[in-house]
PDB file of C-alpha atoms in Angstrom:
ATOM      1  CA  GLN A   9      16.988 -62.905 -33.859  1.00 95.00           C
ATOM      2  CA  VAL A  10      18.901 -60.812 -36.356  1.00 97.00           C
ATOM      3  CA  GLN A  11      18.406 -57.151 -35.606  1.00 98.00           C
ATOM      4  CA  LEU A  12      19.881 -53.686 -35.847  1.00 98.00           C
ATOM      5  CA  VAL A  13      19.057 -51.277 -33.037  1.00 98.00           C
ATOM      6  CA  GLN A  14      19.817 -47.607 -33.516  1.00 98.00           C
ATOM      7  CA  SER A  15      20.414 -44.739 -31.133  1.00 98.00           C
ATOM      8  CA  GLY A  16      17.740 -42.174 -30.324  1.00 97.00           C
ATOM      9  CA  GLY A  17      16.683 -39.040 -32.131  1.00 97.00           C
ATOM     10  CA  GLU A  18      18.857 -35.937 -32.263  1.00 97.00           C
ATOM     11  CA  VAL A  19      18.263 -32.219 -32.687  1.00 98.00           C
ATOM     12  CA  LYS A  20      21.227 -30.231 -33.975  1.00 98.00           C
ATOM     13  CA  ARG A  21      22.031 -26.680 -35.022  1.00 98.00           C
ATOM     14  CA  PRO A  22      23.182 -25.954 -38.574  1.00 97.00           C
ATOM     15  CA  GLY A  23      26.936 -26.439 -38.837  1.00 97.00           C
ATOM     16  CA  ALA A  24      27.068 -29.023 -36.052  1.00 98.00           C
ATOM     17  CA  SER A  25      27.858 -32.733 -36.345  1.00 98.00           C
ATOM     18  CA  VAL A  26      25.831 -35.816 -35.461  1.00 98.00           C
ATOM     19  CA  LYS A  27      26.909 -39.391 -34.831  1.00 98.00           C
ATOM     20  CA  VAL A  28      24.332 -42.179 -35.023  1.00 98.00           C
ATOM     21  CA  SER A  29      25.004 -45.688 -33.732  1.00 98.00           C
ATOM     22  CA  CYS A  30      23.641 -49.038 -34.906  1.00 98.00           C
ATOM     23  CA  LYS A  31      24.045 -52.105 -32.664  1.00 98.00           C
ATOM     24  CA  ALA A  32      23.950 -55.413 -34.535  1.00 98.00           C
ATOM     25  CA  SER A  33      23.011 -58.738 -32.967  1.00 98.00           C
ATOM     26  CA  GLY A  34      22.058 -62.251 -33.967  1.00 98.00           C
ATOM     27  CA  TYR A  35      24.612 -62.757 -36.746  1.00 98.00           C
ATOM     28  CA  SER A  36      28.331 -62.639 -37.526  1.00 98.00           C
ATOM     29  CA  PHE A  37      28.895 -58.879 -37.639  1.00 97.00           C
ATOM     30  CA  SER A  38      32.081 -58.997 -39.698  1.00 97.00           C
ATOM     31  CA  SER A  39      30.545 -61.146 -42.420  1.00 97.00           C
ATOM     32  CA  TYR A  40      28.185 -58.538 -43.896  1.00 97.00           C
ATOM     33  CA  GLY A  41      28.490 -54.946 -44.994  1.00 97.00           C
ATOM     34  CA  ILE A  42      26.493 -52.166 -43.405  1.00 98.00           C
ATOM     35  CA  SER A  43      24.962 -49.334 -45.392  1.00 98.00           C
ATOM     36  CA  TRP A  44      23.205 -46.186 -44.253  1.00 98.00           C
ATOM     37  CA  VAL A  45      20.051 -44.928 -45.956  1.00 98.00           C
ATOM     38  CA  ARG A  46      18.212 -41.718 -45.176  1.00 98.00           C
ATOM     39  CA  GLN A  47      14.726 -40.461 -45.885  1.00 98.00           C
ATOM     40  CA  ALA A  48      13.779 -36.798 -45.682  1.00 98.00           C
ATOM     41  CA  PRO A  49      10.194 -36.087 -44.578  1.00 97.00           C
ATOM     42  CA  GLY A  50       7.790 -37.094 -47.320  1.00 96.00           C
ATOM     43  CA  GLN A  51      10.630 -38.073 -49.654  1.00 97.00           C
ATOM     44  CA  GLY A  52      12.193 -41.244 -51.026  1.00 97.00           C
ATOM     45  CA  LEU A  53      15.155 -43.335 -49.919  1.00 98.00           C
ATOM     46  CA  GLU A  54      18.707 -42.060 -50.393  1.00 97.00           C
ATOM     47  CA  TRP A  55      21.761 -44.328 -50.075  1.00 97.00           C
ATOM     48  CA  MET A  56      24.488 -42.655 -48.016  1.00 97.00           C
ATOM     49  CA  GLY A  57      27.362 -45.088 -48.046  1.00 96.00           C
ATOM     50  CA  TRP A  58      28.682 -48.539 -47.164  1.00 97.00           C
ATOM     51  CA  ILE A  59      31.257 -49.988 -44.809  1.00 97.00           C
ATOM     52  CA  SER A  60      32.789 -53.408 -44.433  1.00 97.00           C
ATOM     53  CA  PRO A  61      33.079 -54.320 -40.739  1.00 97.00           C
ATOM     54  CA  TYR A  62      35.640 -56.937 -41.808  1.00 96.00           C
ATOM     55  CA  ASN A  63      38.305 -54.519 -43.044  1.00 95.00           C
ATOM     56  CA  GLY A  64      36.849 -51.029 -42.623  1.00 95.00           C
ATOM     57  CA  ASN A  65      36.630 -50.319 -46.355  1.00 96.00           C
ATOM     58  CA  THR A  66      34.103 -47.631 -47.186  1.00 96.00           C
ATOM     59  CA  LYS A  67      32.409 -46.065 -50.180  1.00 95.00           C
ATOM     60  CA  TYR A  68      30.302 -42.934 -50.374  1.00 95.00           C
ATOM     61  CA  PRO A  69      28.334 -41.162 -53.084  1.00 94.00           C
ATOM     62  CA  GLN A  70      29.970 -38.009 -54.418  1.00 93.00           C
ATOM     63  CA  LYS A  71      27.282 -35.884 -52.767  1.00 92.00           C
ATOM     64  CA  LEU A  72      28.415 -36.865 -49.265  1.00 95.00           C
ATOM     65  CA  GLN A  73      32.162 -37.256 -49.822  1.00 89.00           C
ATOM     66  CA  GLY A  74      33.961 -35.329 -47.107  1.00 92.00           C
ATOM     67  CA  ARG A  75      30.917 -34.839 -44.881  1.00 97.00           C
ATOM     68  CA  ALA A  76      29.951 -38.395 -43.961  1.00 97.00           C
ATOM     69  CA  THR A  77      32.169 -40.909 -42.162  1.00 98.00           C
ATOM     70  CA  MET A  78      31.185 -44.493 -41.414  1.00 98.00           C
ATOM     71  CA  THR A  79      33.014 -46.632 -38.882  1.00 98.00           C
ATOM     72  CA  THR A  80      32.509 -49.901 -37.043  1.00 98.00           C
ATOM     73  CA  ASP A  81      33.598 -51.367 -33.710  1.00 97.00           C
ATOM     74  CA  THR A  82      33.756 -55.132 -34.034  1.00 97.00           C
ATOM     75  CA  SER A  83      34.282 -55.584 -30.275  1.00 97.00           C
ATOM     76  CA  THR A  84      30.801 -54.194 -29.645  1.00 98.00           C
ATOM     77  CA  THR A  85      29.275 -55.099 -33.046  1.00 98.00           C
ATOM     78  CA  THR A  86      28.283 -51.488 -33.531  1.00 98.00           C
ATOM     79  CA  ALA A  87      28.335 -49.347 -36.656  1.00 98.00           C
ATOM     80  CA  TYR A  88      28.473 -45.569 -36.607  1.00 98.00           C
ATOM     81  CA  MET A  89      27.606 -42.850 -39.086  1.00 98.00           C
ATOM     82  CA  GLU A  90      28.882 -39.324 -38.512  1.00 98.00           C
ATOM     83  CA  LEU A  91      27.634 -36.416 -40.585  1.00 98.00           C
ATOM     84  CA  ARG A  92      29.374 -33.052 -40.282  1.00 98.00           C
ATOM     85  CA  THR A  93      28.517 -29.473 -41.191  1.00 97.00           C
ATOM     86  CA  LEU A  94      24.818 -30.203 -40.887  1.00 98.00           C
ATOM     87  CA  ARG A  95      22.319 -28.261 -42.984  1.00 97.00           C
ATOM     88  CA  SER A  96      18.545 -28.030 -42.806  1.00 97.00           C
ATOM     89  CA  ASP A  97      18.219 -30.414 -45.744  1.00 96.00           C
ATOM     90  CA  ASP A  98      19.992 -33.103 -43.683  1.00 98.00           C
ATOM     91  CA  THR A  99      16.815 -33.349 -41.591  1.00 98.00           C
ATOM     92  CA  ALA A 100      15.762 -36.938 -42.164  1.00 98.00           C
ATOM     93  CA  LEU A 101      15.171 -40.390 -40.752  1.00 98.00           C
ATOM     94  CA  TYR A 102      18.461 -42.285 -40.886  1.00 98.00           C
ATOM     95  CA  TYR A 103      18.494 -46.087 -41.227  1.00 98.00           C
ATOM     96  CA  CYS A 104      21.329 -48.578 -40.938  1.00 98.00           C
ATOM     97  CA  VAL A 105      20.868 -51.702 -43.048  1.00 98.00           C
ATOM     98  CA  ARG A 106      22.634 -55.034 -43.493  1.00 98.00           C
ATOM     99  CA  VAL A 107      23.879 -55.672 -47.028  1.00 97.00           C
ATOM    100  CA  VAL A 108      23.709 -59.249 -48.293  1.00 95.00           C
ATOM    101  CA  GLY A 109      24.238 -61.285 -51.422  1.00 92.00           C
ATOM    102  CA  GLN A 110      24.027 -59.217 -54.586  1.00 93.00           C
ATOM    103  CA  GLY A 111      23.531 -55.945 -52.780  1.00 94.00           C
ATOM    104  CA  SER A 112      20.099 -56.233 -51.189  1.00 97.00           C
ATOM    105  CA  PHE A 113      19.322 -54.700 -47.806  1.00 98.00           C
ATOM    106  CA  ASP A 114      17.683 -57.465 -45.829  1.00 97.00           C
ATOM    107  CA  ILE A 115      17.639 -56.107 -42.274  1.00 98.00           C
ATOM    108  CA  TRP A 116      16.798 -52.498 -41.385  1.00 98.00           C
ATOM    109  CA  GLY A 117      17.244 -50.634 -38.136  1.00 98.00           C
ATOM    110  CA  GLN A 118      14.267 -48.839 -36.663  1.00 98.00           C
ATOM    111  CA  GLY A 119      15.538 -45.473 -37.863  1.00 98.00           C
ATOM    112  CA  THR A 120      16.960 -42.422 -36.085  1.00 98.00           C
ATOM    113  CA  MET A 121      15.390 -39.024 -36.648  1.00 98.00           C
ATOM    114  CA  VAL A 122      17.903 -36.223 -37.025  1.00 98.00           C
ATOM    115  CA  THR A 123      16.465 -32.728 -37.030  1.00 98.00           C
ATOM    116  CA  VAL A 124      18.614 -29.766 -38.045  1.00 98.00           C
ATOM    117  CA  SER A 125      17.135 -26.481 -36.960  1.00 97.00           C
ATOM    118  CA  SER A 126      18.285 -23.141 -35.672  1.00 94.00           C
TER     119      SER A 126
ATOM    120  CA  SER B  23      25.264 -41.589 -62.245  1.00 87.00           C
ATOM    121  CA  TYR B  24      22.817 -44.426 -62.761  1.00 94.00           C
ATOM    122  CA  VAL B  25      19.116 -43.513 -62.619  1.00 96.00           C
ATOM    123  CA  LEU B  26      16.147 -45.771 -61.871  1.00 97.00           C
ATOM    124  CA  THR B  27      12.747 -44.556 -63.074  1.00 97.00           C
ATOM    125  CA  GLN B  28       9.486 -45.556 -61.366  1.00 98.00           C
ATOM    126  CA  PRO B  29       5.937 -44.264 -61.903  1.00 98.00           C
ATOM    127  CA  PRO B  30       4.861 -42.023 -59.001  1.00 98.00           C
ATOM    128  CA  SER B  31       1.657 -43.918 -58.412  1.00 97.00           C
ATOM    129  CA  VAL B  32      -0.296 -47.035 -59.306  1.00 98.00           C
ATOM    130  CA  SER B  33      -3.932 -47.683 -58.415  1.00 97.00           C
ATOM    131  CA  VAL B  34      -5.484 -51.126 -58.296  1.00 97.00           C
ATOM    132  CA  ALA B  35      -8.757 -52.675 -57.134  1.00 97.00           C
ATOM    133  CA  PRO B  36      -8.725 -55.384 -54.470  1.00 97.00           C
ATOM    134  CA  GLY B  37      -8.197 -58.819 -55.951  1.00 97.00           C
ATOM    135  CA  GLN B  38      -6.613 -57.450 -59.120  1.00 97.00           C
ATOM    136  CA  THR B  39      -2.956 -57.397 -60.149  1.00 98.00           C
ATOM    137  CA  ALA B  40      -0.610 -54.454 -59.633  1.00 98.00           C
ATOM    138  CA  ARG B  41       2.508 -54.074 -61.763  1.00 98.00           C
ATOM    139  CA  ILE B  42       5.192 -51.597 -60.705  1.00 98.00           C
ATOM    140  CA  THR B  43       7.897 -50.818 -63.217  1.00 98.00           C
ATOM    141  CA  CYS B  44      11.525 -49.849 -62.663  1.00 98.00           C
ATOM    142  CA  GLY B  45      13.408 -48.604 -65.713  1.00 97.00           C
ATOM    143  CA  GLY B  46      17.095 -47.958 -66.199  1.00 95.00           C
ATOM    144  CA  ASP B  47      19.818 -48.130 -68.807  1.00 93.00           C
ATOM    145  CA  ASN B  48      20.486 -51.808 -69.578  1.00 92.00           C
ATOM    146  CA  ILE B  49      18.726 -52.756 -66.343  1.00 95.00           C
ATOM    147  CA  GLY B  50      18.496 -56.370 -67.509  1.00 94.00           C
ATOM    148  CA  SER B  51      22.231 -56.654 -66.832  1.00 93.00           C
ATOM    149  CA  LYS B  52      21.771 -55.571 -63.218  1.00 95.00           C
ATOM    150  CA  THR B  53      20.265 -57.292 -60.190  1.00 97.00           C
ATOM    151  CA  VAL B  54      17.108 -55.599 -58.933  1.00 98.00           C
ATOM    152  CA  HIS B  55      15.721 -55.607 -55.402  1.00 98.00           C
ATOM    153  CA  TRP B  56      12.338 -54.321 -54.210  1.00 98.00           C
ATOM    154  CA  TYR B  57      11.199 -52.845 -50.891  1.00 98.00           C
ATOM    155  CA  GLN B  58       7.785 -52.150 -49.401  1.00 98.00           C
ATOM    156  CA  GLN B  59       7.380 -49.239 -47.003  1.00 98.00           C
ATOM    157  CA  LYS B  60       4.167 -48.636 -45.101  1.00 98.00           C
ATOM    158  CA  PRO B  61       3.533 -45.285 -43.376  1.00 96.00           C
ATOM    159  CA  GLY B  62       5.592 -44.828 -40.240  1.00 95.00           C
ATOM    160  CA  GLN B  63       7.540 -48.040 -40.765  1.00 97.00           C
ATOM    161  CA  ALA B  64      10.992 -48.983 -42.008  1.00 97.00           C
ATOM    162  CA  PRO B  65      11.180 -50.483 -45.495  1.00 98.00           C
ATOM    163  CA  VAL B  66      10.936 -54.263 -45.866  1.00 98.00           C
ATOM    164  CA  LEU B  67      12.671 -56.321 -48.554  1.00 98.00           C
ATOM    165  CA  VAL B  68       9.971 -58.096 -50.572  1.00 98.00           C
ATOM    166  CA  VAL B  69      11.925 -59.310 -53.624  1.00 98.00           C
ATOM    167  CA  TYR B  70      15.687 -59.727 -54.005  1.00 98.00           C
ATOM    168  CA  ASP B  71      17.949 -60.817 -56.849  1.00 97.00           C
ATOM    169  CA  ASP B  72      15.295 -59.920 -59.457  1.00 97.00           C
ATOM    170  CA  SER B  73      12.774 -62.597 -58.497  1.00 97.00           C
ATOM    171  CA  ASP B  74      13.488 -64.271 -55.133  1.00 98.00           C
ATOM    172  CA  ARG B  75      11.326 -63.763 -52.051  1.00 98.00           C
ATOM    173  CA  PRO B  76      12.636 -63.571 -48.486  1.00 97.00           C
ATOM    174  CA  SER B  77      11.002 -65.951 -46.050  1.00 96.00           C
ATOM    175  CA  GLY B  78       7.690 -64.635 -44.805  1.00 96.00           C
ATOM    176  CA  ILE B  79       6.866 -62.677 -47.960  1.00 98.00           C
ATOM    177  CA  PRO B  80       3.676 -63.958 -49.615  1.00 97.00           C
ATOM    178  CA  GLU B  81       3.887 -65.675 -52.991  1.00 97.00           C
ATOM    179  CA  ARG B  82       1.615 -62.917 -54.309  1.00 98.00           C
ATOM    180  CA  PHE B  83       4.766 -60.795 -54.627  1.00 98.00           C
ATOM    181  CA  SER B  84       6.929 -61.639 -57.628  1.00 98.00           C
ATOM    182  CA  GLY B  85       9.614 -59.930 -59.636  1.00 98.00           C
ATOM    183  CA  SER B  86      11.051 -60.135 -63.129  1.00 97.00           C
ATOM    184  CA  ASN B  87      13.968 -58.517 -64.885  1.00 97.00           C
ATOM    185  CA  THR B  88      14.118 -59.891 -68.408  1.00 93.00           C
ATOM    186  CA  GLY B  89      14.454 -56.512 -70.055  1.00 78.00           C
ATOM    187  CA  ASN B  90      13.625 -52.884 -69.564  1.00 85.00           C
ATOM    188  CA  PRO B  91      11.824 -52.273 -67.293  1.00 96.00           C
ATOM    189  CA  ALA B  92      12.112 -54.580 -64.331  1.00 97.00           C
ATOM    190  CA  ILE B  93       8.705 -55.323 -62.831  1.00 98.00           C
ATOM    191  CA  LEU B  94       7.318 -56.037 -59.377  1.00 98.00           C
ATOM    192  CA  THR B  95       3.981 -57.823 -59.617  1.00 98.00           C
ATOM    193  CA  ILE B  96       1.504 -58.029 -56.751  1.00 98.00           C
ATOM    194  CA  SER B  97      -1.225 -60.583 -57.455  1.00 98.00           C
ATOM    195  CA  ARG B  98      -4.610 -60.693 -55.745  1.00 98.00           C
ATOM    196  CA  VAL B  99      -3.999 -57.293 -54.199  1.00 98.00           C
ATOM    197  CA  GLU B 100      -5.200 -56.739 -50.633  1.00 97.00           C
ATOM    198  CA  ALA B 101      -5.856 -53.541 -48.717  1.00 97.00           C
ATOM    199  CA  GLY B 102      -2.750 -54.252 -46.633  1.00 97.00           C
ATOM    200  CA  ASP B 103      -0.556 -53.983 -49.745  1.00 98.00           C
ATOM    201  CA  GLU B 104      -1.134 -50.237 -49.875  1.00 98.00           C
ATOM    202  CA  ALA B 105       2.355 -48.784 -49.455  1.00 98.00           C
ATOM    203  CA  ASP B 106       5.303 -47.166 -51.195  1.00 98.00           C
ATOM    204  CA  TYR B 107       7.484 -49.522 -53.233  1.00 98.00           C
ATOM    205  CA  TYR B 108      11.121 -48.856 -54.138  1.00 98.00           C
ATOM    206  CA  CYS B 109      13.410 -50.634 -56.552  1.00 98.00           C
ATOM    207  CA  GLN B 110      17.171 -50.683 -55.924  1.00 98.00           C
ATOM    208  CA  VAL B 111      20.324 -51.885 -57.679  1.00 97.00           C
ATOM    209  CA  TRP B 112      24.068 -51.870 -57.225  1.00 96.00           C
ATOM    210  CA  ASP B 113      25.666 -50.042 -60.134  1.00 93.00           C
ATOM    211  CA  SER B 114      28.946 -51.812 -60.850  1.00 90.00           C
ATOM    212  CA  SER B 115      30.322 -49.039 -63.067  1.00 91.00           C
ATOM    213  CA  SER B 116      30.250 -46.515 -60.216  1.00 90.00           C
ATOM    214  CA  ASP B 117      30.319 -49.033 -57.342  1.00 89.00           C
ATOM    215  CA  LEU B 118      27.344 -47.288 -55.774  1.00 93.00           C
ATOM    216  CA  TYR B 119      23.878 -48.321 -54.652  1.00 96.00           C
ATOM    217  CA  VAL B 120      20.876 -46.603 -56.246  1.00 97.00           C
ATOM    218  CA  PHE B 121      17.185 -46.369 -55.343  1.00 98.00           C
ATOM    219  CA  GLY B 122      14.280 -45.521 -57.580  1.00 98.00           C
ATOM    220  CA  ALA B 123      12.118 -42.590 -56.481  1.00 98.00           C
ATOM    221  CA  GLY B 124       9.354 -44.901 -55.304  1.00 98.00           C
ATOM    222  CA  THR B 125       5.818 -45.796 -56.390  1.00 98.00           C
ATOM    223  CA  LYS B 126       2.794 -45.258 -54.188  1.00 98.00           C
ATOM    224  CA  VAL B 127       0.354 -48.136 -54.561  1.00 98.00           C
ATOM    225  CA  THR B 128      -3.237 -47.241 -53.755  1.00 98.00           C
ATOM    226  CA  VAL B 129      -5.844 -49.953 -53.283  1.00 97.00           C
ATOM    227  CA  LEU B 130      -9.177 -48.599 -54.491  1.00 94.00           C
TER     228      LEU B 130
END
């Protein structure tokens, strides 16, 4: 079946970097974009960016420009999201999602908890 | 940047109809998607492209976007529908995706 399986939770110090992986299976990986969405504890959903596994094109919101980098490895059908210079307000559950059609997110990973604490 | 406005909460009795609004500038010109998120779970797409349902989503969930606001309607509400609901669009002018702040639906 179509699924996205993410790497396990991480605990990082402020100023460090984190890289989360998202293994796709059950569909043609290069045919659909991947976005990353995060959710701080008790808060709503925040879109973090998008990548095309087909050509590597990316787009990010202004807020994360320069701190977030999304990449894909088509040989392993895996997407990655790296976030640098971590702050306490980056503590959140991070989801990878498949983007289809007119921009809906039809498949979600199980989420990866990233905790930033000194 | 584009902003989507949702009410923080909606309360509804079992068997009644819940309507969740999603407002935005000229939202009728955009394509709206809706997600349900239950506690401790990842969000689930319940309506896409304004009014279509993914397979497995009950017909009780319907969407419309004929003006401002867009609306997610849950008919014959059940206790299991208690969740947070988020609307989402792709804003073509900025080429970015946007979520509403979410609406908590409480079944009385």
